[in-house]
Short mmCIF file of C-alpha atoms in Angstrom, two decimals:
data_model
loop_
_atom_site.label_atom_id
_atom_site.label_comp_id
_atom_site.label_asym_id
_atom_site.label_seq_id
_atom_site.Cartn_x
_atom_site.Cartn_y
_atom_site.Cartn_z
CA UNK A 14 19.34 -85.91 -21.43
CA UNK A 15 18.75 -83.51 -24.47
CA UNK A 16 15.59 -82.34 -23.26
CA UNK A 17 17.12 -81.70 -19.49
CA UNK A 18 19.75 -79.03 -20.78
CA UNK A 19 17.12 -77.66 -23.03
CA UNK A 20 14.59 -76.71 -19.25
CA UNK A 21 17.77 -75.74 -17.68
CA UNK A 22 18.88 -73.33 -20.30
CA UNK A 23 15.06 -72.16 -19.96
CA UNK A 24 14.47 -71.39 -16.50
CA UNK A 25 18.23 -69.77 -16.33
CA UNK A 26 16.98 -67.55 -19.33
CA UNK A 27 13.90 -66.58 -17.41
CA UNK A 28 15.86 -66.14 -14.23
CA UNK A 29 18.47 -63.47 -15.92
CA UNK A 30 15.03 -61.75 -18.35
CA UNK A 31 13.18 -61.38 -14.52
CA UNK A 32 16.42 -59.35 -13.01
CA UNK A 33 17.12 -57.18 -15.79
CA UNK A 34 13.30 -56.34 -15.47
CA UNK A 35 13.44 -55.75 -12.02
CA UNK A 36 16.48 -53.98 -12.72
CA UNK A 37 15.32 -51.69 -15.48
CA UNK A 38 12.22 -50.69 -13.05
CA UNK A 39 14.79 -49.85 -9.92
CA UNK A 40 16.46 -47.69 -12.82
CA UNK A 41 12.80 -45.98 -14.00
CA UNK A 42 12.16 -45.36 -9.99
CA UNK A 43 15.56 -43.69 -9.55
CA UNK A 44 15.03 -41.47 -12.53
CA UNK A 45 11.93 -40.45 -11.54
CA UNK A 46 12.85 -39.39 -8.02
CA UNK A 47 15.62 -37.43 -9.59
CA UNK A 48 12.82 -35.38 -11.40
CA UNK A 49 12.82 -31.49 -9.99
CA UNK A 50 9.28 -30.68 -8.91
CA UNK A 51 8.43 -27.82 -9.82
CA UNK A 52 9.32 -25.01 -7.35
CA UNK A 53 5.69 -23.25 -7.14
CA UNK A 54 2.32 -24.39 -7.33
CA UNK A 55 0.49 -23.30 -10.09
CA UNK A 56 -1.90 -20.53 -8.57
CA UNK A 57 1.16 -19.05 -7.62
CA UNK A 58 2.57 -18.52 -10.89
CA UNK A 59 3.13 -15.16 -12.31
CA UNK A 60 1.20 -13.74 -9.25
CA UNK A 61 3.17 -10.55 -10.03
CA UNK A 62 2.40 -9.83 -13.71
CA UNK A 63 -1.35 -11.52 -13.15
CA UNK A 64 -2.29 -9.53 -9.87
CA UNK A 65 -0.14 -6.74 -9.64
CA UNK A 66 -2.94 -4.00 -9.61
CA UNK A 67 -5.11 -6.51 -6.58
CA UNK A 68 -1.89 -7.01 -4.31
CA UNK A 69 -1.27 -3.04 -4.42
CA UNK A 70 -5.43 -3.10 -3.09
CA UNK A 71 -4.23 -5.64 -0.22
CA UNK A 72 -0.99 -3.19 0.94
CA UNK A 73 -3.62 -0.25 1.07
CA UNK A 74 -6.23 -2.05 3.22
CA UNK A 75 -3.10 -3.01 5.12
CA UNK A 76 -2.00 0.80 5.90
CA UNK A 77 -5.95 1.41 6.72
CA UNK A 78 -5.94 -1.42 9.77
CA UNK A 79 -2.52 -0.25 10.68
CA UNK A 80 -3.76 3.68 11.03
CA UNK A 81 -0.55 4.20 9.04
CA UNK A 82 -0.20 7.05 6.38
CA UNK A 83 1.69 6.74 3.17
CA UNK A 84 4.99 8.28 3.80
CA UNK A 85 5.27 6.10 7.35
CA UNK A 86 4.67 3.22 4.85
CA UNK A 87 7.43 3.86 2.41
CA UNK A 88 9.85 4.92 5.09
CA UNK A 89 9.90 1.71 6.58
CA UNK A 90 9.66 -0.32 3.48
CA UNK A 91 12.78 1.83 2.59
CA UNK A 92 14.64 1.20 5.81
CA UNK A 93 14.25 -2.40 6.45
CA UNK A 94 14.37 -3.43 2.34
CA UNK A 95 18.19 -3.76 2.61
CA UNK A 96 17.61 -6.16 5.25
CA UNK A 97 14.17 -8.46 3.84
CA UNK A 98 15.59 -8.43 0.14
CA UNK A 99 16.32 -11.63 -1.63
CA UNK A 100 18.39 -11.88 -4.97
CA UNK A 101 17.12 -13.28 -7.98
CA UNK A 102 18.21 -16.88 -9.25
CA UNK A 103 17.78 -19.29 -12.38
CA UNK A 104 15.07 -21.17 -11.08
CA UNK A 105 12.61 -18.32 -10.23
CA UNK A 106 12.26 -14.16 -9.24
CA UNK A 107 12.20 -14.04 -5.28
CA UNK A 108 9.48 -12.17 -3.27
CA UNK A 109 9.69 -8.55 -3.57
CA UNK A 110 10.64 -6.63 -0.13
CA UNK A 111 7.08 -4.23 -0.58
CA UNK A 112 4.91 -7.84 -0.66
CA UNK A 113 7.26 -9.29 1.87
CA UNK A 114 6.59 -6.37 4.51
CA UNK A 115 2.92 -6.06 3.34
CA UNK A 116 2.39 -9.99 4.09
CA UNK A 117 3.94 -9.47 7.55
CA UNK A 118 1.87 -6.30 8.60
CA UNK A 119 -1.36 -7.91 6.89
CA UNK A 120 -0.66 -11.01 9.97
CA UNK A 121 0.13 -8.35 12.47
CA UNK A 122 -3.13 -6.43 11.69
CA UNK A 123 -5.66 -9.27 11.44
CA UNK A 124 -4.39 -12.39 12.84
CA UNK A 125 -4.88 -14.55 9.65
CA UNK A 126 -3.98 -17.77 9.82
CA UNK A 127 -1.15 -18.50 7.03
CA UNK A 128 -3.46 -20.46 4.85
CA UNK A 129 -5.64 -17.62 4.50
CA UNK A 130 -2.76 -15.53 3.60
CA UNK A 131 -1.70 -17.38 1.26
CA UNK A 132 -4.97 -16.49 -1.19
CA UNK A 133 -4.33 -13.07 -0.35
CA UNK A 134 -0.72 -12.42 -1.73
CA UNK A 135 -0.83 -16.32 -3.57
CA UNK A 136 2.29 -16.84 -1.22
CA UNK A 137 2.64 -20.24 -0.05
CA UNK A 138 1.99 -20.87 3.42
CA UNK A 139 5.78 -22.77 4.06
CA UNK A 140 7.25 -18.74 2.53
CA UNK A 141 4.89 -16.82 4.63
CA UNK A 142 6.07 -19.02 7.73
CA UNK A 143 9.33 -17.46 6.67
CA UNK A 144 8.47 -14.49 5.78
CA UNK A 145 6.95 -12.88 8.91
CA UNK A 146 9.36 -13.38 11.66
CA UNK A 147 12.40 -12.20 9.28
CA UNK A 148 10.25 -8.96 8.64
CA UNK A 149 9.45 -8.39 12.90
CA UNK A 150 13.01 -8.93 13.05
CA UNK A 151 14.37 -6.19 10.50
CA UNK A 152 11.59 -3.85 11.79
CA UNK A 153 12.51 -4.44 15.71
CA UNK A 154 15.89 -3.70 14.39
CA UNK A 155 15.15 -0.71 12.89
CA UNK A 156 12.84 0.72 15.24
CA UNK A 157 15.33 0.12 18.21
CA UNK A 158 15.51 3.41 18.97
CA UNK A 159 11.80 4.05 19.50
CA UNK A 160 11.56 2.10 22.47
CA UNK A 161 14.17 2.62 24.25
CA UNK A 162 14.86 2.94 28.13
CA UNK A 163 16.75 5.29 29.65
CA UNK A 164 20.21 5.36 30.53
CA UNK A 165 21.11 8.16 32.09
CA UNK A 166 19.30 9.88 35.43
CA UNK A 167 18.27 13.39 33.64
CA UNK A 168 15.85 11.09 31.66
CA UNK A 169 14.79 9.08 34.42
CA UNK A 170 14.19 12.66 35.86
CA UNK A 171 12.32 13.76 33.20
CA UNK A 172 9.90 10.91 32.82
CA UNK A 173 8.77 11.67 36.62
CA UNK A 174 8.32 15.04 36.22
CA UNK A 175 5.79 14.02 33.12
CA UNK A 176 3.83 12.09 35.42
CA UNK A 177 4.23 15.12 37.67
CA UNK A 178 2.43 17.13 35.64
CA UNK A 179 -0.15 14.76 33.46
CA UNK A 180 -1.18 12.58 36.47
CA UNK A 181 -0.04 14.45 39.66
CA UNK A 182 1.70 11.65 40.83
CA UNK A 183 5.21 12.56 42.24
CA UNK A 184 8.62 10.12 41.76
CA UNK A 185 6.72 8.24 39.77
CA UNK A 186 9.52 6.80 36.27
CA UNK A 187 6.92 4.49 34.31
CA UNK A 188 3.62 2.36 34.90
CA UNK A 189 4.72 -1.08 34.86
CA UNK A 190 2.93 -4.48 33.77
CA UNK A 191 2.63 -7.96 32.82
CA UNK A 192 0.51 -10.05 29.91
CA UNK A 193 -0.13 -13.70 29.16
CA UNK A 194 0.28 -13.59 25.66
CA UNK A 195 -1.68 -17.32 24.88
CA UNK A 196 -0.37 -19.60 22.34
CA UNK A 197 -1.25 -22.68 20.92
CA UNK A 198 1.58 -23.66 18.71
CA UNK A 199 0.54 -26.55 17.44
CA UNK A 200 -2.89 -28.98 16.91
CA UNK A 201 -3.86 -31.57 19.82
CA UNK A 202 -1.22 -29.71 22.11
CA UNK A 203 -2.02 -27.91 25.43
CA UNK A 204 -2.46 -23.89 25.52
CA UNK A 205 0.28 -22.07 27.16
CA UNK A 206 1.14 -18.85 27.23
CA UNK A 207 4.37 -16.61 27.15
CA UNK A 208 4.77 -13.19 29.79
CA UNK A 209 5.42 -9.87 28.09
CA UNK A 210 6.88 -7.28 30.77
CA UNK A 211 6.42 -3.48 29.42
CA UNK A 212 7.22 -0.45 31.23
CA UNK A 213 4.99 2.82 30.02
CA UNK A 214 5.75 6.48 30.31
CA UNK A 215 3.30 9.61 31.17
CA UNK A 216 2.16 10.05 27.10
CA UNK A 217 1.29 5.92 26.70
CA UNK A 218 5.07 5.09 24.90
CA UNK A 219 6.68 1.75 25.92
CA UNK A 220 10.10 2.59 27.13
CA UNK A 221 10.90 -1.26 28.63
CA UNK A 222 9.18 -4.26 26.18
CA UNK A 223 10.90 -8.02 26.94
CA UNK A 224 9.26 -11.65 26.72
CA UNK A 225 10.48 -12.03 30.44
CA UNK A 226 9.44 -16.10 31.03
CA UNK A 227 7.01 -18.39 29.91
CA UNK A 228 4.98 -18.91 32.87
CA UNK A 229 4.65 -16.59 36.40
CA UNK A 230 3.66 -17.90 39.85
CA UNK A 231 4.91 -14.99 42.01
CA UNK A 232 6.17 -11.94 42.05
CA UNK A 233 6.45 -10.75 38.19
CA UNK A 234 9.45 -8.75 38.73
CA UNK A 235 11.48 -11.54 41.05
CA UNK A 236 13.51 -12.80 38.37
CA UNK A 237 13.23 -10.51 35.45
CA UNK A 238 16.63 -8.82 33.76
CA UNK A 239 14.78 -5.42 34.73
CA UNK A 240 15.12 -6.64 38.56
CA UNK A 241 18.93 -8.15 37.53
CA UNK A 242 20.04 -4.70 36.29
CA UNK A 243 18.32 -2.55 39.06
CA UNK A 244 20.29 -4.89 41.46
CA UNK A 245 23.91 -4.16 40.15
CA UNK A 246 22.79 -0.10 39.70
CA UNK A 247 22.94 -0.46 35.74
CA UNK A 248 19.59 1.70 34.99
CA UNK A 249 21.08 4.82 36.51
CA UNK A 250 17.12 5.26 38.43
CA UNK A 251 17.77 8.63 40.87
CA UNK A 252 18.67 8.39 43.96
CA UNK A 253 15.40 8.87 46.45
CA UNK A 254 14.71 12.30 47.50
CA UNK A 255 12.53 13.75 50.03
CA UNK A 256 9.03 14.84 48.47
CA UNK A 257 9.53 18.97 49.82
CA UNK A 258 10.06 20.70 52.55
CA UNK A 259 9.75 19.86 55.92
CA UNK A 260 9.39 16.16 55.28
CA UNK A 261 12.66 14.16 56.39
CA UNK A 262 11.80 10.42 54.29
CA UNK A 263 13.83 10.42 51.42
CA UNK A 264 11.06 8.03 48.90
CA UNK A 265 12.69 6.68 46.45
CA UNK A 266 11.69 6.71 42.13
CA UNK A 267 9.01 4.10 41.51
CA UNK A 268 7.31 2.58 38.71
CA UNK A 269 3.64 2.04 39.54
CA UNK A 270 2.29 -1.27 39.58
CA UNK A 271 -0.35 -3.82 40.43
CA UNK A 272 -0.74 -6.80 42.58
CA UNK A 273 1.16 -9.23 39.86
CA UNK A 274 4.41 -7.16 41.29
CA UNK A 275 5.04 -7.24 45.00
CA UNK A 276 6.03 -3.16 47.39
CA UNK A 277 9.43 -2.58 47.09
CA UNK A 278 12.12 0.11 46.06
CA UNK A 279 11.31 -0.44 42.41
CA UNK A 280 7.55 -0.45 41.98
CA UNK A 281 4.49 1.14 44.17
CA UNK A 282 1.13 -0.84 44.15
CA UNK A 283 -1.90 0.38 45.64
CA UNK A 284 -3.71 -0.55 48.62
CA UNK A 285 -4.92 -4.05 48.82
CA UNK A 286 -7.21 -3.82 52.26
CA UNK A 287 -11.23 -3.60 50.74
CA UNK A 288 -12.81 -2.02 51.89
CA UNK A 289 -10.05 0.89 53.08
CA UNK A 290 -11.40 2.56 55.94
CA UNK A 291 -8.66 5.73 55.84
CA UNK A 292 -9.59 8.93 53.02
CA UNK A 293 -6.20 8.95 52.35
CA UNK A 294 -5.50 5.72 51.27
CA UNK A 295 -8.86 5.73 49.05
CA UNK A 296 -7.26 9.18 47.51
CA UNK A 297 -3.96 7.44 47.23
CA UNK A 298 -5.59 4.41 45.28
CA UNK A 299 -7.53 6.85 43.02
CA UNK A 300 -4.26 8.41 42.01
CA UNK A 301 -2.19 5.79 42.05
CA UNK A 302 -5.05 3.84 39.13
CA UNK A 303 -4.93 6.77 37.31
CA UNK A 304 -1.51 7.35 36.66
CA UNK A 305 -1.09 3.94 35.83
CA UNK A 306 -3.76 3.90 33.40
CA UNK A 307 -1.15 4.71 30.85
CA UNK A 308 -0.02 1.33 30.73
CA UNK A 309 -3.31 -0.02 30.40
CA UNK A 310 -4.27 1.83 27.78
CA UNK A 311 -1.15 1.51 25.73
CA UNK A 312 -1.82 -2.53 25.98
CA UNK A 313 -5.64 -1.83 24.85
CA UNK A 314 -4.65 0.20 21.93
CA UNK A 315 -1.70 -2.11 20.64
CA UNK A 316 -4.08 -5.14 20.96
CA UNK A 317 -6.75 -3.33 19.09
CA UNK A 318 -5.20 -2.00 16.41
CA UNK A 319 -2.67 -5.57 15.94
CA UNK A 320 -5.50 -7.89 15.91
CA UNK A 321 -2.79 -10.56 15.88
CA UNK A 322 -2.86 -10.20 19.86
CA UNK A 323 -6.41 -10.63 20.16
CA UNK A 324 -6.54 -15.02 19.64
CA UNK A 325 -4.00 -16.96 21.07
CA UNK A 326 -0.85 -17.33 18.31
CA UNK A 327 -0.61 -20.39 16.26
CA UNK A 328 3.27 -19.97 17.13
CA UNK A 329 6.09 -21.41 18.46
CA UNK A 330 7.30 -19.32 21.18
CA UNK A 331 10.56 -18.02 19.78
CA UNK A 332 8.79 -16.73 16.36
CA UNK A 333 5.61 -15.26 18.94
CA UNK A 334 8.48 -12.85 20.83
CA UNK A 335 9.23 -11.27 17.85
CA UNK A 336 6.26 -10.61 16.25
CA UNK A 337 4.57 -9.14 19.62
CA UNK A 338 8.08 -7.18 20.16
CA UNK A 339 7.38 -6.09 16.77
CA UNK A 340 4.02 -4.83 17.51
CA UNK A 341 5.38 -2.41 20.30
CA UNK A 342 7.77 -1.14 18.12
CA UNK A 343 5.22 -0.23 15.49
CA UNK A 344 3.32 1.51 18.12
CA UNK A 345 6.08 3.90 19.74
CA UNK A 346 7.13 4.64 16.06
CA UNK A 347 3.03 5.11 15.12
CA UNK A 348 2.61 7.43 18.01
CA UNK A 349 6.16 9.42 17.36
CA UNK A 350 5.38 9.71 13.53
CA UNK A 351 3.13 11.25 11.11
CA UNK A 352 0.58 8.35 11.74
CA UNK A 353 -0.24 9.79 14.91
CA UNK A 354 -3.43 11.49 14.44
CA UNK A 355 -4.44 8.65 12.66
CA UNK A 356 -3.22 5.90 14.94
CA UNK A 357 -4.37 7.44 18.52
CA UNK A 358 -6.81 10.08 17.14
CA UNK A 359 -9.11 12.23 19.97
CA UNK A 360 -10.82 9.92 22.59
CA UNK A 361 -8.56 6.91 21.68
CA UNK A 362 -7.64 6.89 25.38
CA UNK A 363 -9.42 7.05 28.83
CA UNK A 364 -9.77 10.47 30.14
CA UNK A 365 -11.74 12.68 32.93
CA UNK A 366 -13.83 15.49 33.56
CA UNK A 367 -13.53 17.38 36.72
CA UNK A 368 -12.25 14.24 38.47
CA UNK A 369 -15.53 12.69 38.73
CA UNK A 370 -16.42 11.59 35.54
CA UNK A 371 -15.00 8.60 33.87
CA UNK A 372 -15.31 8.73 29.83
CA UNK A 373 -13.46 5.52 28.34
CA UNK A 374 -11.64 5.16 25.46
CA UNK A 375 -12.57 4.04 22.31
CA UNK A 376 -10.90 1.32 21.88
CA UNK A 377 -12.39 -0.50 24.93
CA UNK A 378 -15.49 -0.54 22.51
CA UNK A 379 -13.70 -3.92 20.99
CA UNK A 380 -14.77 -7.16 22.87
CA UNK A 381 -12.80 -8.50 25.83
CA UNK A 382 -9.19 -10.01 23.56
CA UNK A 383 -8.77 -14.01 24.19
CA UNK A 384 -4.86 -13.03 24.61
CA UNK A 385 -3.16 -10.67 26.32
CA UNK A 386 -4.58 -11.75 29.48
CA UNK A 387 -3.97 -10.22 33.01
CA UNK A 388 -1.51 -11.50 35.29
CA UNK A 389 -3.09 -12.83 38.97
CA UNK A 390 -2.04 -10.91 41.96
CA UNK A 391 -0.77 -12.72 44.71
CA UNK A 392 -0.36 -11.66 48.70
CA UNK A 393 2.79 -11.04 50.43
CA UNK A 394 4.11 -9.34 52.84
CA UNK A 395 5.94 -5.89 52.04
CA UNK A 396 8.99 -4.10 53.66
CA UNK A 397 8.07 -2.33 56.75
CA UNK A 398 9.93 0.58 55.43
CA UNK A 399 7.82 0.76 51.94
CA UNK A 400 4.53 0.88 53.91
CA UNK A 401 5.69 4.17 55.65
CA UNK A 402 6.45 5.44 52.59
CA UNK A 403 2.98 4.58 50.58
CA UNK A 404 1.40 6.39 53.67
CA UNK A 405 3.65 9.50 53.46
CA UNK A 406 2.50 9.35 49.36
CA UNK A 407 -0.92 8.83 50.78
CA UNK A 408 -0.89 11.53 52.46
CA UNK A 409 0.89 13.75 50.43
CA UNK A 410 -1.40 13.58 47.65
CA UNK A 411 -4.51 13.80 49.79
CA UNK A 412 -3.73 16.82 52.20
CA UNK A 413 -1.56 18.34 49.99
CA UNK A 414 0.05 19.72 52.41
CA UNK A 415 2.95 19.05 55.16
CA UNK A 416 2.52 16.36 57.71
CA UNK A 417 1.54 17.42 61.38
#
C-alpha cells in the first residue's frame, strides 16, 4: 500500500515537471517572436556615411542616360522634394529625397530590375518597389503642365497652323497613336500588355498621354475618354472650315492617324488600297506619313532614351501607368528646358532633303524595342462623307490648286 502512494506521488510529480517544461518553452518561443529584427540588412547600413562620394557617381551617370543638365536636375529634385520627403524617426534616418529621385530615374533610364538596384544605391528591393511609383507620381504632378491639351480653339488653331507650315499639311491638330506597352508582372504568368494613347504636335511634344485600356481589338479611338469628350464638344476642336477659295466642303480639324484608328471627323488615315493607282492619292499618302512622323518619332526617342520601355515591365499594371506617364512628362519638360540640346540634339529626328531623300534619325540606330509595340490595323468601312473629303485633301495637296 506504502509503495503504491509512493509511484503515484511519482508519476504526478513527473506529470506537473513535463508541463511546466513545456510551458517554460511556449514562454522562450513567445519571447523570441517578440524580438524586433533588425530594420535593415547589414550591407545597407550606413550606406550614406560609407558611400556617399559612389552614390553622387550613380546620380551623375543618371543625368548622362537621361540627356539632362545640372540645373534641370536640381530643379526637379527641388520641386517634387516637398512631395518624396520622409521624416526622420527613432528607429532609423529615412531615404533622402536626391537618392529617392535618383533611384527612380536610374529604373526609368535603364530598365534594371529592382534587385540590381538595390547594389547600386544598397536600397532594398521591398523600398525601391516603393520608391519609384511615389517619385513618377510627384513628377507627373509636377510636370502637369508640360503636357497639356488644349482647351480653348485659338490653340487648337495654332497647333494646325504649325503643321501648316512644318509639314504642309492643312487642318491638321496633332498626329495621333497607339502602343502595347508589354508587361509581365509576375513569374509563370502570361504576357499582356497595357495601350498608351498619345496625341503629338508639329515640334514632336505630347499634348494628349492616357493608359486608355488594357487590350484593343478595334477601332483604338471607339471607346477612349478622348472620343467621350469630343462627343459632348468638351475639347473646344474648331469648327470645319472650307480649305480656300472657291471650294464649298467645309473639312473639318483632324488628327492624323493610322489604320489602328478608323476615317472619321476626328482623325484622317491614309489610303489603304496597294497598290493606289491615282497620283493624288500616292501624294496624299506621302504627306499624310510625313506629317505624322512626329508621333513616331516622339515614341522612338522616349523609348530610347527611357530604356525602361524597351523590355516588357516586371509591373503590375497600375504602378506601369505611372511610370510610362512619367516618362512623357520627362520628355515634354526635356524638350521645353535647358536639356534640350542635349536631349534631342541635331539629327535626333527623321528629316528630308529636297523631298526625295530620306535621312533617319539617330535614334532608330537602337535595335527594334521588345515593348512599345504597334497596334494592328483593322478594315472597316468609312463614312461616305469622309472619303470625299480625303479626296478633296488629296487633291488639294497634289494640284495645289482649285478643283475643276
Amino acid at each position: 500500500m506504502y509503495n503504491r502512494e509512493l509511484l503515484l506521488l511519482l508519476l504526478t510529480a513527473q506529470a506537473r515537471l513535463q508541463r511546466l517544461k513545456h510551458a517554460i518553452e511556449d514562454q522562450r518561443r513567445v519571447r523570441r517572436r517578440r524580438l524586433r529584427r533588425k530594420w535593415m540588412k547589414p550591407i545597407f547600413i550606413n550606406r550614406a556615411e560609407h558611400l556617399k562620394d559612389d552614390i553622387m557617381a550613380e546620380v551623375e551617370k543618371t543625368k548622362v542616360l537621361l540627356r539632362m543638365s545640372e540645373e534641370d536636375f536640381q530643379w526637379l529634385l527641388t520641386s517634387i522634394t516637398p512631395k518624396i520627403q520622409k521624416e526622420d524617426t527613432t528607429m532609423r534616418q529615412a531615404i533622402s529625397p536626391l537618392l529617392r529621385i535618383s533611384i527612380a530615374l536610374r529604373f526609368l533610364a535603364t530598365g534594371d530590375m529592382y534587385s540590381s538596384l538595390q547594389y547600386t544605391f544598397l536600397v532594398s528591393t521591398h523600398t525601391i518597389a516603393r520608391v519609384v511609383p511615389e517619385v513618377c507620381d510627384a513628377i507627373v504632378e509636377t510636370l502637369k503642365d508640360f503636357v497639356k491639351m488644349p482647351s480653348t480653339t485659338p490653340e487648337w488653331l495654332q497647333i494646325a497652323d504649325e503643321f501648316e507650315q512644318e509639314w504642309n499639311f492643312p487642318h491638321a491638330i496633332g498626329a495621333i497613336d497607339g502602343k502595347q506597352v508589354v508587361l509581365r508582372p509576375q513569374r509563370k504568368k502570361p504576357t499582356y500588355s497595357i495601350v498608351l494613347l498619345a496625341i503629338v504636335d508639329a515640334n514632336y511634344n505630347f499634348i494628349y498621354a492616357n493608359i486608355e485600356c488594357q487590350e484593343t481589338d478595334g477601332d483604338l479611338l471607339a471607346s477612349t475618354a478622348l472620343e467621350r469628350r469630343r462627343a459632348h464638344w468638351e475639347l473646344s476642336i474648331p469648327l470645319p472650315r472650307i480649305l480656300r477659295v472657291p471650294y464649298s466642303v467645309e473639312v473639318p480639324y483632324m488628327f492624323l492617324g493610322d489604320e489602328s484608328v478608323a476615317l472619321s471627323e476626328l482623325c484622317l488615315i491614309p489610303y489603304s488600297k496597294v497598290p493606289l493607282r491615282q497620283r493624288h492619292e500616292r501624294t496624299f499618302n506621302y504627306r499624310h506619313s510625313r506629317a505624322r512622323r512626329v508621333v513616331e518619332n516622339a515614341f522612338g526617342v522616349l523609348s530610347v532614351v527611357f530604356r525602361c520601355l524597351r523590355t516588357a515591365l516586371e509591373l503590375q499594371p497600375a504602378i506601369a501607368k505611372k511610370v510610362v506617364l512619367c516618362c512623357v512628362h520627362l520628355h515634354n519638360f526635356l524638350r521645353k528646358s535647358n536639356s534640350a540640346e542635349f536631349y534631342t540634339p541635331s539629327g535626333t529626328f527623321d528629316r528630308e532633303e529636297n523631298e526625295d531623300q530620306f535621312i533617319p534619325g539617330m535614334w532608330r540606330n537602337d535595335l527594334p524595342a521588345e515593348s512599345m509595340l504597334n497596334l494592328e490595323g483593322f478594315a472597316r468601312n468609312s463614312p461616305r462623307k469622309m472619303d470625299t473629303i480625303r479626296d478633296l485633301l488629296a487633291r488639294e495637296l497634289f494640284f495645289n490648286s482649285p478643283l475643276e
